[in-house]
Structure formats: structure tokens, C-alpha cells
PDB file of C-alpha atoms in Angstrom:
ATOM      1  CA  MET N   1      19.380 -47.088  -5.953  1.00 44.00           C
ATOM      2  CA  ALA N   2      16.690 -46.052  -3.468  1.00 52.00           C
ATOM      3  CA  ASP N   3      17.457 -42.330  -3.962  1.00 55.00           C
ATOM      4  CA  GLY N   4      17.442 -42.755  -7.724  1.00 54.00           C
ATOM      5  CA  THR N   5      14.067 -44.455  -7.582  1.00 57.00           C
ATOM      6  CA  ARG N   6      12.666 -41.631  -5.415  1.00 60.00           C
ATOM      7  CA  VAL N   7      13.893 -38.933  -7.826  1.00 55.00           C
ATOM      8  CA  HIS N   8      12.426 -40.845 -10.774  1.00 56.00           C
ATOM      9  CA  ALA N   9       9.079 -41.099  -8.967  1.00 55.00           C
ATOM     10  CA  ILE N  10       9.026 -37.335  -8.247  1.00 53.00           C
ATOM     11  CA  LEU N  11       9.882 -36.447 -11.852  1.00 51.00           C
ATOM     12  CA  GLY N  12       7.231 -38.857 -13.064  1.00 55.00           C
ATOM     13  CA  SER N  13       4.555 -37.251 -10.887  1.00 57.00           C
ATOM     14  CA  LEU N  14       5.497 -33.792 -12.159  1.00 53.00           C
ATOM     15  CA  ALA N  15       5.251 -35.002 -15.733  1.00 56.00           C
ATOM     16  CA  ASP N  16       1.755 -36.306 -15.052  1.00 62.00           C
ATOM     17  CA  VAL N  17       0.635 -32.852 -13.858  1.00 64.00           C
ATOM     18  CA  GLY N  18       1.711 -31.087 -17.039  1.00 72.00           C
ATOM     19  CA  THR N  19       1.718 -27.327 -17.487  1.00 80.00           C
ATOM     20  CA  CYS N  20       0.234 -25.232 -14.658  1.00 80.00           C
ATOM     21  CA  LEU N  21      -1.106 -21.723 -15.175  1.00 81.00           C
ATOM     22  CA  SER N  22      -1.908 -19.120 -12.528  1.00 79.00           C
ATOM     23  CA  LEU N  23      -4.528 -16.574 -13.603  1.00 78.00           C
ATOM     24  CA  ARG N  24      -5.358 -13.456 -11.606  1.00 74.00           C
ATOM     25  CA  ILE N  25      -8.755 -12.129 -12.669  1.00 74.00           C
ATOM     26  CA  PRO N  26      -9.847  -8.677 -11.426  1.00 70.00           C
ATOM     27  CA  ALA N  27     -13.173  -8.465  -9.651  1.00 71.00           C
ATOM     28  CA  ARG N  28     -16.059  -7.237 -11.769  1.00 73.00           C
ATOM     29  CA  SER N  29     -17.436  -5.020  -8.998  1.00 78.00           C
ATOM     30  CA  ARG N  30     -15.733  -2.159  -7.151  1.00 85.00           C
ATOM     31  CA  LEU N  31     -16.104  -2.121  -3.396  1.00 90.00           C
ATOM     32  CA  THR N  32     -16.806   1.197  -1.716  1.00 94.00           C
ATOM     33  CA  LEU N  33     -15.794   2.019   1.829  1.00 95.00           C
ATOM     34  CA  ASP N  34     -19.477   1.732   2.768  1.00 95.00           C
ATOM     35  CA  ASP N  35     -19.374  -1.844   1.442  1.00 94.00           C
ATOM     36  CA  TRP N  36     -16.474  -2.589   3.799  1.00 94.00           C
ATOM     37  CA  VAL N  37     -18.514  -1.257   6.723  1.00 95.00           C
ATOM     38  CA  ALA N  38     -21.690  -3.089   5.679  1.00 94.00           C
ATOM     39  CA  SER N  39     -19.856  -6.415   5.476  1.00 92.00           C
ATOM     40  CA  GLY N  40     -18.325  -5.952   8.924  1.00 91.00           C
ATOM     41  CA  THR N  41     -14.739  -5.807   7.644  1.00 92.00           C
ATOM     42  CA  CYS N  42     -14.248  -2.179   8.678  1.00 94.00           C
ATOM     43  CA  HIS N  43     -15.424  -0.556  11.899  1.00 95.00           C
ATOM     44  CA  PRO N  44     -17.687   2.464  11.194  1.00 95.00           C
ATOM     45  CA  GLU N  45     -15.577   4.865  13.291  1.00 95.00           C
ATOM     46  CA  LEU N  46     -12.421   3.581  11.634  1.00 95.00           C
ATOM     47  CA  ALA N  47     -14.034   4.191   8.241  1.00 96.00           C
ATOM     48  CA  ASP N  48     -14.628   7.817   9.233  1.00 96.00           C
ATOM     49  CA  VAL N  49     -10.920   8.143  10.072  1.00 96.00           C
ATOM     50  CA  LEU N  50     -10.008   6.721   6.659  1.00 96.00           C
ATOM     51  CA  ARG N  51     -12.284   9.249   4.962  1.00 96.00           C
ATOM     52  CA  ARG N  52     -10.547  12.032   6.873  1.00 95.00           C
ATOM     53  CA  LEU N  53      -7.133  10.681   5.843  1.00 95.00           C
ATOM     54  CA  VAL N  54      -8.082  11.033   2.196  1.00 95.00           C
ATOM     55  CA  ALA N  55      -9.812  14.395   2.599  1.00 94.00           C
ATOM     56  CA  ALA N  56      -6.870  15.845   4.542  1.00 94.00           C
ATOM     57  CA  ARG N  57      -4.397  14.716   1.856  1.00 94.00           C
ATOM     58  CA  VAL N  58      -2.365  12.729   4.375  1.00 94.00           C
ATOM     59  CA  ALA N  59       0.350  10.518   2.840  1.00 93.00           C
ATOM     60  CA  PHE N  60      -0.280   6.937   3.946  1.00 95.00           C
ATOM     61  CA  LEU N  61       0.509   3.310   3.195  1.00 94.00           C
ATOM     62  CA  VAL N  62      -1.802   0.302   3.336  1.00 95.00           C
ATOM     63  CA  SER N  63       0.105  -2.630   4.827  1.00 94.00           C
ATOM     64  CA  GLY N  64      -0.745  -6.293   5.154  1.00 92.00           C
ATOM     65  CA  GLY N  65       0.150  -9.786   4.075  1.00 88.00           C
ATOM     66  CA  THR N  66      -0.410 -11.410   0.704  1.00 85.00           C
ATOM     67  CA  GLY N  67      -4.098 -11.656  -0.165  1.00 84.00           C
ATOM     68  CA  SER N  68      -5.185  -9.549   2.805  1.00 85.00           C
ATOM     69  CA  GLY N  69      -7.026  -6.996   0.652  1.00 88.00           C
ATOM     70  CA  LYS N  70      -4.511  -4.124   0.535  1.00 92.00           C
ATOM     71  CA  THR N  71      -5.140  -3.246  -3.108  1.00 91.00           C
ATOM     72  CA  THR N  72      -8.909  -3.584  -2.753  1.00 92.00           C
ATOM     73  CA  LEU N  73      -8.967  -1.227   0.230  1.00 94.00           C
ATOM     74  CA  LEU N  74      -6.678   1.266  -1.504  1.00 94.00           C
ATOM     75  CA  GLY N  75      -9.006   1.283  -4.501  1.00 94.00           C
ATOM     76  CA  SER N  76     -11.959   2.000  -2.206  1.00 95.00           C
ATOM     77  CA  LEU N  77     -10.096   4.906  -0.614  1.00 96.00           C
ATOM     78  CA  LEU N  78      -9.040   6.388  -3.963  1.00 96.00           C
ATOM     79  CA  ALA N  79     -12.702   6.519  -4.944  1.00 95.00           C
ATOM     80  CA  LEU N  80     -13.089   9.128  -2.175  1.00 96.00           C
ATOM     81  CA  VAL N  81     -10.655  11.530  -3.851  1.00 96.00           C
ATOM     82  CA  PRO N  82     -12.483  14.600  -5.243  1.00 95.00           C
ATOM     83  CA  PRO N  83     -13.313  14.089  -8.941  1.00 94.00           C
ATOM     84  CA  ASP N  84     -11.441  17.229 -10.037  1.00 94.00           C
ATOM     85  CA  GLU N  85      -8.106  15.804  -8.829  1.00 94.00           C
ATOM     86  CA  ARG N  86      -5.807  13.841 -11.143  1.00 94.00           C
ATOM     87  CA  ILE N  87      -4.731  10.478  -9.697  1.00 94.00           C
ATOM     88  CA  LEU N  88      -1.579   9.071 -11.239  1.00 93.00           C
ATOM     89  CA  ILE N  89      -1.279   5.322 -10.617  1.00 92.00           C
ATOM     90  CA  VAL N  90       2.040   3.510 -11.075  1.00 91.00           C
ATOM     91  CA  GLU N  91       2.021  -0.312 -11.085  1.00 88.00           C
ATOM     92  CA  ASP N  92       4.145  -3.163 -12.379  1.00 85.00           C
ATOM     93  CA  SER N  93       0.941  -4.916 -13.462  1.00 83.00           C
ATOM     94  CA  ARG N  94      -2.517  -3.385 -13.449  1.00 85.00           C
ATOM     95  CA  GLU N  95      -4.554  -4.213 -10.363  1.00 85.00           C
ATOM     96  CA  LEU N  96      -5.915  -0.942  -8.999  1.00 89.00           C
ATOM     97  CA  ASP N  97      -9.243   0.036 -10.502  1.00 88.00           C
ATOM     98  CA  PRO N  98     -10.694   2.895  -8.442  1.00 91.00           C
ATOM     99  CA  ASP N  99     -14.088   4.335  -9.247  1.00 91.00           C
ATOM    100  CA  HIS N 100     -12.681   7.747 -10.145  1.00 93.00           C
ATOM    101  CA  PRO N 101     -13.129   9.774 -13.359  1.00 92.00           C
ATOM    102  CA  HIS N 102      -9.605  11.182 -13.580  1.00 92.00           C
ATOM    103  CA  CYS N 103      -7.006   8.400 -13.371  1.00 93.00           C
ATOM    104  CA  VAL N 104      -3.793   8.238 -15.385  1.00 92.00           C
ATOM    105  CA  ARG N 105      -2.112   4.837 -15.376  1.00 92.00           C
ATOM    106  CA  LEU N 106       1.530   3.937 -15.890  1.00 90.00           C
ATOM    107  CA  GLU N 107       2.414   0.261 -16.076  1.00 89.00           C
ATOM    108  CA  GLY N 108       5.848  -1.337 -15.964  1.00 86.00           C
ATOM    109  CA  ARG N 109       7.180  -3.742 -18.553  1.00 88.00           C
ATOM    110  CA  VAL N 110       9.691  -6.575 -18.375  1.00 85.00           C
ATOM    111  CA  ALA N 111      12.499  -6.945 -20.895  1.00 86.00           C
ATOM    112  CA  ASN N 112      11.903  -8.907 -24.090  1.00 86.00           C
ATOM    113  CA  ALA N 113      13.803 -12.010 -25.193  1.00 85.00           C
ATOM    114  CA  GLU N 114      16.742  -9.828 -26.274  1.00 85.00           C
ATOM    115  CA  GLY N 115      16.913  -8.163 -22.861  1.00 84.00           C
ATOM    116  CA  ALA N 116      15.663  -4.809 -24.151  1.00 87.00           C
ATOM    117  CA  GLY N 117      12.529  -2.720 -23.693  1.00 88.00           C
ATOM    118  CA  ALA N 118      12.184  -2.955 -19.920  1.00 87.00           C
ATOM    119  CA  VAL N 119      10.385  -0.109 -18.152  1.00 88.00           C
ATOM    120  CA  SER N 120      11.052  -0.129 -14.414  1.00 85.00           C
ATOM    121  CA  MET N 121       8.899   1.188 -11.604  1.00 83.00           C
ATOM    122  CA  THR N 122      11.647   3.683 -10.747  1.00 85.00           C
ATOM    123  CA  GLN N 123      11.454   5.146 -14.254  1.00 87.00           C
ATOM    124  CA  LEU N 124       7.682   5.374 -14.062  1.00 87.00           C
ATOM    125  CA  VAL N 125       7.660   7.170 -10.713  1.00 85.00           C
ATOM    126  CA  ARG N 126      10.142   9.719 -12.052  1.00 85.00           C
ATOM    127  CA  GLN N 127       8.046  10.289 -15.167  1.00 87.00           C
ATOM    128  CA  ALA N 128       4.917  10.604 -13.058  1.00 86.00           C
ATOM    129  CA  LEU N 129       6.293  13.751 -11.453  1.00 84.00           C
ATOM    130  CA  ARG N 130       6.251  15.456 -14.860  1.00 86.00           C
ATOM    131  CA  MET N 131       2.554  14.742 -15.446  1.00 89.00           C
ATOM    132  CA  ARG N 132       1.046  17.249 -12.997  1.00 87.00           C
ATOM    133  CA  PRO N 133      -0.317  14.680 -10.552  1.00 89.00           C
ATOM    134  CA  ASP N 134      -2.570  15.772  -7.695  1.00 91.00           C
ATOM    135  CA  ARG N 135      -1.954  12.425  -6.045  1.00 92.00           C
ATOM    136  CA  ILE N 136       0.741   9.871  -6.818  1.00 92.00           C
ATOM    137  CA  VAL N 137      -0.151   6.257  -6.090  1.00 91.00           C
ATOM    138  CA  VAL N 138       2.264   3.323  -6.228  1.00 88.00           C
ATOM    139  CA  GLY N 139       0.180   0.170  -6.402  1.00 86.00           C
ATOM    140  CA  GLU N 140       2.755  -1.858  -4.492  1.00 85.00           C
ATOM    141  CA  VAL N 141       6.031  -0.546  -3.115  1.00 85.00           C
ATOM    142  CA  ARG N 142       8.463  -3.418  -3.473  1.00 83.00           C
ATOM    143  CA  GLY N 143      11.815  -2.029  -4.649  1.00 83.00           C
ATOM    144  CA  ALA N 144      14.043   0.945  -5.343  1.00 83.00           C
ATOM    145  CA  GLU N 145      11.080   3.012  -6.571  1.00 84.00           C
ATOM    146  CA  LEU N 146      10.403   3.774  -2.893  1.00 87.00           C
ATOM    147  CA  VAL N 147      13.236   6.313  -2.938  1.00 87.00           C
ATOM    148  CA  ASP N 148      11.684   8.266  -5.802  1.00 82.00           C
ATOM    149  CA  LEU N 149       8.270   8.082  -4.148  1.00 84.00           C
ATOM    150  CA  LEU N 150       9.681   9.480  -0.898  1.00 88.00           C
ATOM    151  CA  ILE N 151      11.371  12.284  -2.818  1.00 83.00           C
ATOM    152  CA  ALA N 152       8.084  13.076  -4.560  1.00 82.00           C
ATOM    153  CA  LEU N 153       6.144  13.168  -1.300  1.00 84.00           C
ATOM    154  CA  ASN N 154       8.791  15.486   0.158  1.00 83.00           C
ATOM    155  CA  THR N 155       8.623  17.949  -2.726  1.00 77.00           C
ATOM    156  CA  GLY N 156       5.052  19.169  -2.543  1.00 76.00           C
ATOM    157  CA  HIS N 157       3.104  16.135  -3.770  1.00 81.00           C
ATOM    158  CA  GLU N 158       0.678  15.636  -0.891  1.00 85.00           C
ATOM    159  CA  GLY N 159      -1.822  12.846  -0.481  1.00 89.00           C
ATOM    160  CA  GLY N 160       0.356  10.142  -2.028  1.00 91.00           C
ATOM    161  CA  CYS N 161      -0.263   6.546  -1.049  1.00 92.00           C
ATOM    162  CA  GLY N 162       0.497   2.932  -1.881  1.00 91.00           C
ATOM    163  CA  THR N 163       0.613  -0.582  -0.459  1.00 92.00           C
ATOM    164  CA  VAL N 164       3.458  -2.479   1.145  1.00 92.00           C
ATOM    165  CA  HIS N 165       3.825  -6.073   2.320  1.00 91.00           C
ATOM    166  CA  ALA N 166       4.185  -6.287   6.096  1.00 91.00           C
ATOM    167  CA  ASN N 167       3.078  -8.744   8.759  1.00 91.00           C
ATOM    168  CA  ALA N 168       2.100  -5.913  11.123  1.00 92.00           C
ATOM    169  CA  ALA N 169       2.041  -2.138  11.155  1.00 92.00           C
ATOM    170  CA  GLU N 170       4.968  -2.206  13.595  1.00 94.00           C
ATOM    171  CA  THR N 171       7.222  -3.817  10.975  1.00 94.00           C
ATOM    172  CA  VAL N 172       6.556  -1.207   8.262  1.00 94.00           C
ATOM    173  CA  PRO N 173       9.555   1.047   9.139  1.00 94.00           C
ATOM    174  CA  ALA N 174      11.958  -1.912   8.891  1.00 93.00           C
ATOM    175  CA  ARG N 175      10.366  -2.965   5.612  1.00 93.00           C
ATOM    176  CA  LEU N 176      10.705   0.551   4.166  1.00 93.00           C
ATOM    177  CA  GLU N 177      14.310   0.755   5.377  1.00 93.00           C
ATOM    178  CA  ALA N 178      15.155  -2.449   3.508  1.00 92.00           C
ATOM    179  CA  LEU N 179      13.471  -1.214   0.319  1.00 91.00           C
ATOM    180  CA  ALA N 180      15.207   2.162   0.546  1.00 91.00           C
ATOM    181  CA  ALA N 181      18.544   0.345   0.759  1.00 92.00           C
ATOM    182  CA  LEU N 182      17.812  -1.126  -2.686  1.00 89.00           C
ATOM    183  CA  GLY N 183      17.675   2.464  -3.952  1.00 86.00           C
ATOM    184  CA  GLY N 184      21.000   3.371  -2.384  1.00 87.00           C
ATOM    185  CA  LEU N 185      19.776   5.166   0.745  1.00 88.00           C
ATOM    186  CA  GLY N 186      21.590   4.531   4.003  1.00 90.00           C
ATOM    187  CA  ARG N 187      19.672   3.884   7.200  1.00 91.00           C
ATOM    188  CA  GLU N 188      19.736   7.432   8.589  1.00 93.00           C
ATOM    189  CA  ALA N 189      18.879   9.014   5.234  1.00 92.00           C
ATOM    190  CA  ALA N 190      16.051   6.536   4.699  1.00 92.00           C
ATOM    191  CA  HIS N 191      14.473   7.254   8.072  1.00 93.00           C
ATOM    192  CA  SER N 192      14.793  10.999   7.535  1.00 93.00           C
ATOM    193  CA  GLN N 193      12.943  10.711   4.227  1.00 91.00           C
ATOM    194  CA  ILE N 194      10.301   8.364   5.641  1.00 92.00           C
ATOM    195  CA  ALA N 195       9.639  10.588   8.669  1.00 92.00           C
ATOM    196  CA  ALA N 196       9.037  13.609   6.444  1.00 91.00           C
ATOM    197  CA  ALA N 197       7.060  11.815   3.721  1.00 91.00           C
ATOM    198  CA  VAL N 198       4.656   9.261   5.257  1.00 93.00           C
ATOM    199  CA  GLN N 199       2.383  10.072   8.174  1.00 94.00           C
ATOM    200  CA  ALA N 200       0.114   7.051   8.624  1.00 95.00           C
ATOM    201  CA  VAL N 201      -0.207   3.305   8.075  1.00 96.00           C
ATOM    202  CA  VAL N 202      -3.502   1.482   7.569  1.00 96.00           C
ATOM    203  CA  HIS N 203      -3.079  -2.217   8.328  1.00 96.00           C
ATOM    204  CA  VAL N 204      -5.257  -4.930   6.801  1.00 95.00           C
ATOM    205  CA  ALA N 205      -5.300  -8.422   8.315  1.00 92.00           C
ATOM    206  CA  ARG N 206      -6.505 -11.778   7.091  1.00 87.00           C
ATOM    207  CA  ASP N 207      -7.924 -14.243   9.606  1.00 81.00           C
ATOM    208  CA  GLY N 208      -8.424 -17.412   7.616  1.00 76.00           C
ATOM    209  CA  VAL N 209     -10.852 -16.449   4.862  1.00 77.00           C
ATOM    210  CA  ARG N 210     -11.967 -13.284   6.658  1.00 83.00           C
ATOM    211  CA  ARG N 211     -10.301  -9.990   5.798  1.00 87.00           C
ATOM    212  CA  ARG N 212     -10.604  -6.883   7.930  1.00 92.00           C
ATOM    213  CA  VAL N 213      -9.144  -3.431   8.474  1.00 95.00           C
ATOM    214  CA  ALA N 214      -7.157  -4.073  11.634  1.00 94.00           C
ATOM    215  CA  GLY N 215      -6.202  -0.517  12.560  1.00 94.00           C
ATOM    216  CA  VAL N 216      -4.478   2.775  11.860  1.00 96.00           C
ATOM    217  CA  ALA N 217      -1.047   3.776  13.128  1.00 96.00           C
ATOM    218  CA  VAL N 218       1.120   6.875  12.964  1.00 96.00           C
ATOM    219  CA  LEU N 219       4.740   6.949  11.802  1.00 95.00           C
ATOM    220  CA  ALA N 220       6.973   9.226  13.872  1.00 93.00           C
ATOM    221  CA  ARG N 221      10.573   9.532  14.988  1.00 92.00           C
ATOM    222  CA  GLY N 222      11.498   7.693  18.168  1.00 91.00           C
ATOM    223  CA  THR N 223      13.940   8.808  20.842  1.00 90.00           C
ATOM    224  CA  ASP N 224      16.779   7.219  18.844  1.00 91.00           C
ATOM    225  CA  GLY N 225      15.946   9.340  15.795  1.00 88.00           C
ATOM    226  CA  PHE N 226      14.610   6.447  13.739  1.00 94.00           C
ATOM    227  CA  VAL N 227      11.023   6.084  12.555  1.00 94.00           C
ATOM    228  CA  GLU N 228       8.723   3.938  14.655  1.00 94.00           C
ATOM    229  CA  THR N 229       5.095   2.876  14.421  1.00 95.00           C
ATOM    230  CA  ARG N 230       2.766   4.253  17.082  1.00 94.00           C
ATOM    231  CA  ARG N 231      -0.563   2.486  17.381  1.00 94.00           C
ATOM    232  CA  ALA N 232      -3.546   4.819  17.319  1.00 95.00           C
ATOM    233  CA  LEU N 233      -6.662   2.745  16.595  1.00 95.00           C
ATOM    234  CA  ASP N 234      -7.083  -1.023  16.523  1.00 94.00           C
ATOM    235  CA  VAL N 235     -10.068  -3.312  16.085  1.00 92.00           C
ATOM    236  CA  SER N 236     -10.201  -6.343  18.345  1.00 87.00           C
ATOM    237  CA  ALA N 237     -11.164  -9.816  17.162  1.00 80.00           C
ATOM    238  CA  GLU N 238     -14.582  -9.180  18.723  1.00 84.00           C
ATOM    239  CA  GLY N 239     -15.034  -6.045  16.621  1.00 86.00           C
ATOM    240  CA  ARG N 240     -14.433  -3.442  19.360  1.00 91.00           C
ATOM    241  CA  LEU N 241     -12.516  -0.264  18.502  1.00 94.00           C
ATOM    242  CA  LEU N 242      -9.483   0.165  20.754  1.00 93.00           C
ATOM    243  CA  ARG N 243      -7.825   3.544  21.246  1.00 94.00           C
ATOM    244  CA  HIS N 244      -4.137   3.762  22.065  1.00 93.00           C
ATOM    245  CA  SER N 245      -1.719   6.468  23.146  1.00 89.00           C
ATOM    246  CA  ALA N 246      -1.081   7.676  19.582  1.00 93.00           C
ATOM    247  CA  THR N 247      -4.727   8.660  19.070  1.00 93.00           C
ATOM    248  CA  ASP N 248      -3.779  12.264  19.828  1.00 93.00           C
ATOM    249  CA  ASP N 249      -0.897  12.019  17.335  1.00 92.00           C
ATOM    250  CA  LEU N 250      -3.349  10.822  14.691  1.00 93.00           C
ATOM    251  CA  ALA N 251      -5.691  13.712  15.477  1.00 92.00           C
ATOM    252  CA  ARG N 252      -2.807  16.153  15.022  1.00 91.00           C
ATOM    253  CA  VAL N 253      -1.914  14.570  11.675  1.00 91.00           C
ATOM    254  CA  LEU N 254      -5.495  14.907  10.474  1.00 90.00           C
ATOM    255  CA  GLY N 255      -5.853  18.410  11.830  1.00 83.00           C
ATOM    256  CA  ALA N 256      -2.541  19.710  10.511  1.00 56.00           C
ATOM    257  CA  ARG N 257      -3.654  19.329   6.896  1.00 50.00           C
TER     258      ARG N 257
END
């Protein structure tokens, strides 16, 4: 009787709440990388490295947790792409809004009530390759479309980028391995594709209500043959720029392009 009363009370409280809606409203203003620096969320020297990443057409991913500002930062970086380049953005729902004059957008679609009409991210990435993109951008890599993105980045499409959920830059290889498995790639094949396709990771952290660019890392093969994250630049909680052993690796990545 006690359990029944508790269940009835819970159902009654839910009924009192009624229908709940979650609305995601895009910001009216577009943040530039200079805005990030001015607000103290990006170290000035780190901002210069990010500019060089874009200018050198390095393939990179922006990692971070939910609500950390990954998409906002990616939009700021895409605004640095030369205006004569075509950016092809693939998303499941529109979020990226870079200040760039030459963007082509592809947006996924869920199936209708009859189970027909779905357009998957994998299909969109494949179609994007036929649209003469200068840069392919996947708003958020979260499924089997990673495999097609890796293939694209390994077949002459330089400067591609996207975002991926990860608690730290060090966990990005494991995250990508899991997503590649959804696309049918085994572990060794996935790491081979990742090593050849993606050179850098920009990590964004959220400390309470404060968001900040936490650092830049390089992806490279370890002694076991699998991809690992090598820390290059980090920003301490006090705002100091910390240089690690992979700083030279990052310089080679920037200079090799």
C-alpha cells in the first residue's frame, strides 16, 4: 500500500507540471576570436595558434563537454577562413552560423510518422564530397558519419573540422574509436584513418558558468601503433600558458602545411 501511494504521488506531481518544452535559441551576435581574447576566455598566444591552424588548413576537432562552447568556438574559427573558399557545413540540426560569405549548409532530417524520408548524417557527408568543398565541416561528430569524414580528409580535402563530445583532449582517440566502430571500422583500421586524417584537438572547458579554451593537443601514433593525444599548449586556472613536450610536434604540424 505504501509503494502504491508513493507511485500515485509521483504521477500526480508529474500531472501538475504538464507539458514541458525545451527551446534552443541561437545567439543573435556572432563572436569573433578577438571577442574570446577580450573576454579572457582565450589566451592571446593560444588565439594566434588557432589562427595558424585555420590558415595552414590543418584538420582539427574541437572537443569539450555539453555546453562548453564547442560550436561557438568553431563558428569563430570558421570566420577566419578566406572568403573565396567554400565551406560546406553538415549538421543534424542547424547550430553553426559562421560570419563567412560562402557557406553551403546540409541538414539532416528524421523519418516521418510512416518511417520514411530520413536523411542521415552519413548520407550528407557523402553528398558533400560531390559539391566541390574547400573545407568540410561536421557540426558535431556523433555517429557513423565519422568514417565518411575520415575518408574525405584522407582523400585531398584539407582543413576539415568539427566538434566532438569529450571530457578531456586525452579521451578523444577513444571517443573517435567508439564512433568509428558504429561505421564498421575495426580498431586498427580506425586508428590508421584517424592518424592520417586529424592532426590537432582544441579542447574547450567549462568551469561552472565560465567557459574557456583550455588548450591545444596533437594527435599522433604511440609506440603501440594506436593514436594518442600529446599535450602541446594548456592554459592554467590562473590564466598562464603552459608549454608541454608536444609543442615541437604542433610547430611541425603548422609548418608542414
